[in-house]
Amino acid sequence: MTKLWGGRFQKSAESWVDEFGASIGFDQQLVMEDLEGSVAHVTMLGAQGILSTEDVEKILGGLAELNRLAEAGELEFSVANEDIHLNLEKMLTDIIGPVGGKLHTGRSRNDQVATDVHLFLKKRVVEVIDLIETFQKTIVDKAEQHIETIAPGYTHLQRAQPISFGHHLMAYFWMLERDKERFNDSMKRIDILPLGAGAMAGTTFPIDRLKSAEYLGFSKVYENSMDAVSDRDFIVEFLSNASLLMTHLSRFAEEIIIWSTDEFKFIELDDAFSTGSSIMPQKKNPDMAELIRGKTGRVYGNLMGLLTVLKGTPLTYNKDMQEDKEGMFDTVQTILGSLKIFEGMVRTMTVNTERLHKAVHSDFSNATELADYLATKGMPFREAHEVTGKLVFTCIQRGIYLLDLPLKDMKAESNLIEEDVYEVLRPEAAVRRRHSLGGTGFDQVRLQIEKAKECIVPKQF
Ligand code: ARG
């Protein structure tokens, strides 16, 4: 079959060579965007008098037919036509005849492909932001139910201080809020149109790039045609934002996995989000959380992959850039899927409040309370820390906790300790009293949740 660019060639490549160079296997995902871009381009060519109204109408008719076939899933792509752009152009001429060849006037696949990807990411990023927000709402709902659920807080994965379980969950809300902000901000750089840059130098035809931008809903056009066809920063940025989002999901997934173990048993995942073992009948595995943790690796890989593809490419377009797409498609699918699953997993999980209560009453996470108590009574904090440490050691030796230690034994270390210490040492009191701004005190968590709700589109509440 002759290629659409076959004029200067004396022989054709063998099919396995074509296969290696083709991108149609994956860039067919850009079919709708490619058609959109073509509609805008040919409309602009008509408005500028570059093509006759008659030609433009024929082309628009053909594009509409392709659109219909694409929606019905009836387009048959071929590797011999290399990529989505040439496939569609070939189909167009098959439908409307040689006039279809006029569509490519003043355009190159280089500005065309970049346009398609800008259009594609514009839509996908909106979906990502929507899903982040749905997940945030679920986190707020769960957190609200557990403002007064006391849980152990950790540093170094060692019991540190008692916290509100709602406070712990809300930490993820704010990570996601930053992710949302980053994706929103990246829109500025996705929302720039490369169309009209031609192969790289612009065109001699009297095109109107701003008109194309208006038709396609872009707020800006690239200022430099060479930058326009070479820029893949916006994809790198998307992959970077996706990587950070996955970092957050992966950390949360890790906690879900730990919390579901027999050792912790802080939560139980719903059956619908768990899997069994083919050999061990008792097992209920947190596969979905593990998969999200695992998939983080491929998203990082996609980011590193594209950065590496780009680092040595001279201006302007190089075929290397065809490698920008698979990692991007894969990342879109991965983050949309992960957000959806995670939302369902958190919405349906059961928090084992009794177990959390028990956990926090059988540890030394109230030790800071005792040190603060002594410091409040005038003892220098360093000394208070030392005294408390000694009392913790005494308890460990006796196999008891601070709340079980008789007052006379406490007094043996410091006379400043009075009967009221037992109220201070209660984990509930420890949490309640932490009312510094952003702290885990119940009132602060309530305040935080109010602020969080303001970050979510109001109609969702
Ligand atoms: N399939 C190509 C890509 O994805 C489209 C642009 C091809 N341009 C070219 N001059 N070969 O990058």
Short mmCIF file of N, CA and C and ligand atoms in Angstrom, two decimals, residues 23 27 82-83 85 109-110 113 232 317 319 321-322 324-325, ligand 1:
data_model
loop_
_atom_site.label_atom_id
_atom_site.label_comp_id
_atom_site.label_asym_id
_atom_site.label_seq_id
_atom_site.Cartn_x
_atom_site.Cartn_y
_atom_site.Cartn_z
N SER A 23 2.25 3.89 15.65
CA SER A 23 1.73 4.20 16.98
C SER A 23 0.23 3.96 17.06
N ASP A 27 -2.23 5.16 19.86
CA ASP A 27 -2.74 6.54 19.73
C ASP A 27 -4.16 6.59 19.17
N GLU A 82 0.21 3.76 9.93
CA GLU A 82 1.10 4.30 10.97
C GLU A 82 0.45 4.83 12.25
N ASP A 83 -0.27 5.93 12.12
CA ASP A 83 -0.78 6.53 13.35
C ASP A 83 -2.22 7.02 13.18
N HIS A 85 -3.41 9.95 12.95
CA HIS A 85 -3.61 11.06 12.01
C HIS A 85 -3.72 10.56 10.58
N ARG A 109 1.68 16.84 11.03
CA ARG A 109 1.33 15.93 12.12
C ARG A 109 1.99 16.38 13.43
N ASN A 110 3.03 17.19 13.28
CA ASN A 110 3.74 17.61 14.50
C ASN A 110 2.90 18.55 15.37
N VAL A 113 -0.40 16.30 16.43
CA VAL A 113 -0.32 15.34 17.55
C VAL A 113 -0.25 16.10 18.89
N ARG A 232 6.83 18.99 25.62
CA ARG A 232 6.11 17.89 26.27
C ARG A 232 6.11 18.12 27.80
N TYR A 317 10.62 18.48 16.56
CA TYR A 317 10.01 17.15 16.69
C TYR A 317 11.03 16.07 16.34
N LYS A 319 11.09 11.59 16.38
CA LYS A 319 10.17 10.45 16.53
C LYS A 319 10.20 9.90 17.95
N MET A 321 9.54 11.32 20.40
CA MET A 321 8.39 11.89 21.13
C MET A 321 7.13 11.05 21.03
N GLN A 322 7.11 10.17 20.07
CA GLN A 322 5.98 9.23 20.00
C GLN A 322 5.90 8.39 21.27
N ASP A 324 5.90 9.43 24.12
CA ASP A 324 5.28 10.18 25.22
C ASP A 324 3.90 9.62 25.61
N LYS A 325 3.33 8.82 24.70
CA LYS A 325 1.90 8.52 24.87
C LYS A 325 1.54 7.33 25.74
N1 ARG B 1 2.73 9.31 15.58
C1 ARG B 1 3.50 10.48 15.74
C2 ARG B 1 3.71 10.74 17.24
O1 ARG B 1 3.00 10.20 17.99
C3 ARG B 1 2.82 11.65 15.14
C4 ARG B 1 3.73 12.75 14.66
C5 ARG B 1 4.55 12.25 13.56
N2 ARG B 1 5.31 13.26 12.93
C6 ARG B 1 6.27 12.96 12.10
N3 ARG B 1 6.89 13.94 11.55
N4 ARG B 1 6.67 11.74 11.87
O2 ARG B 1 4.59 11.45 17.63
#
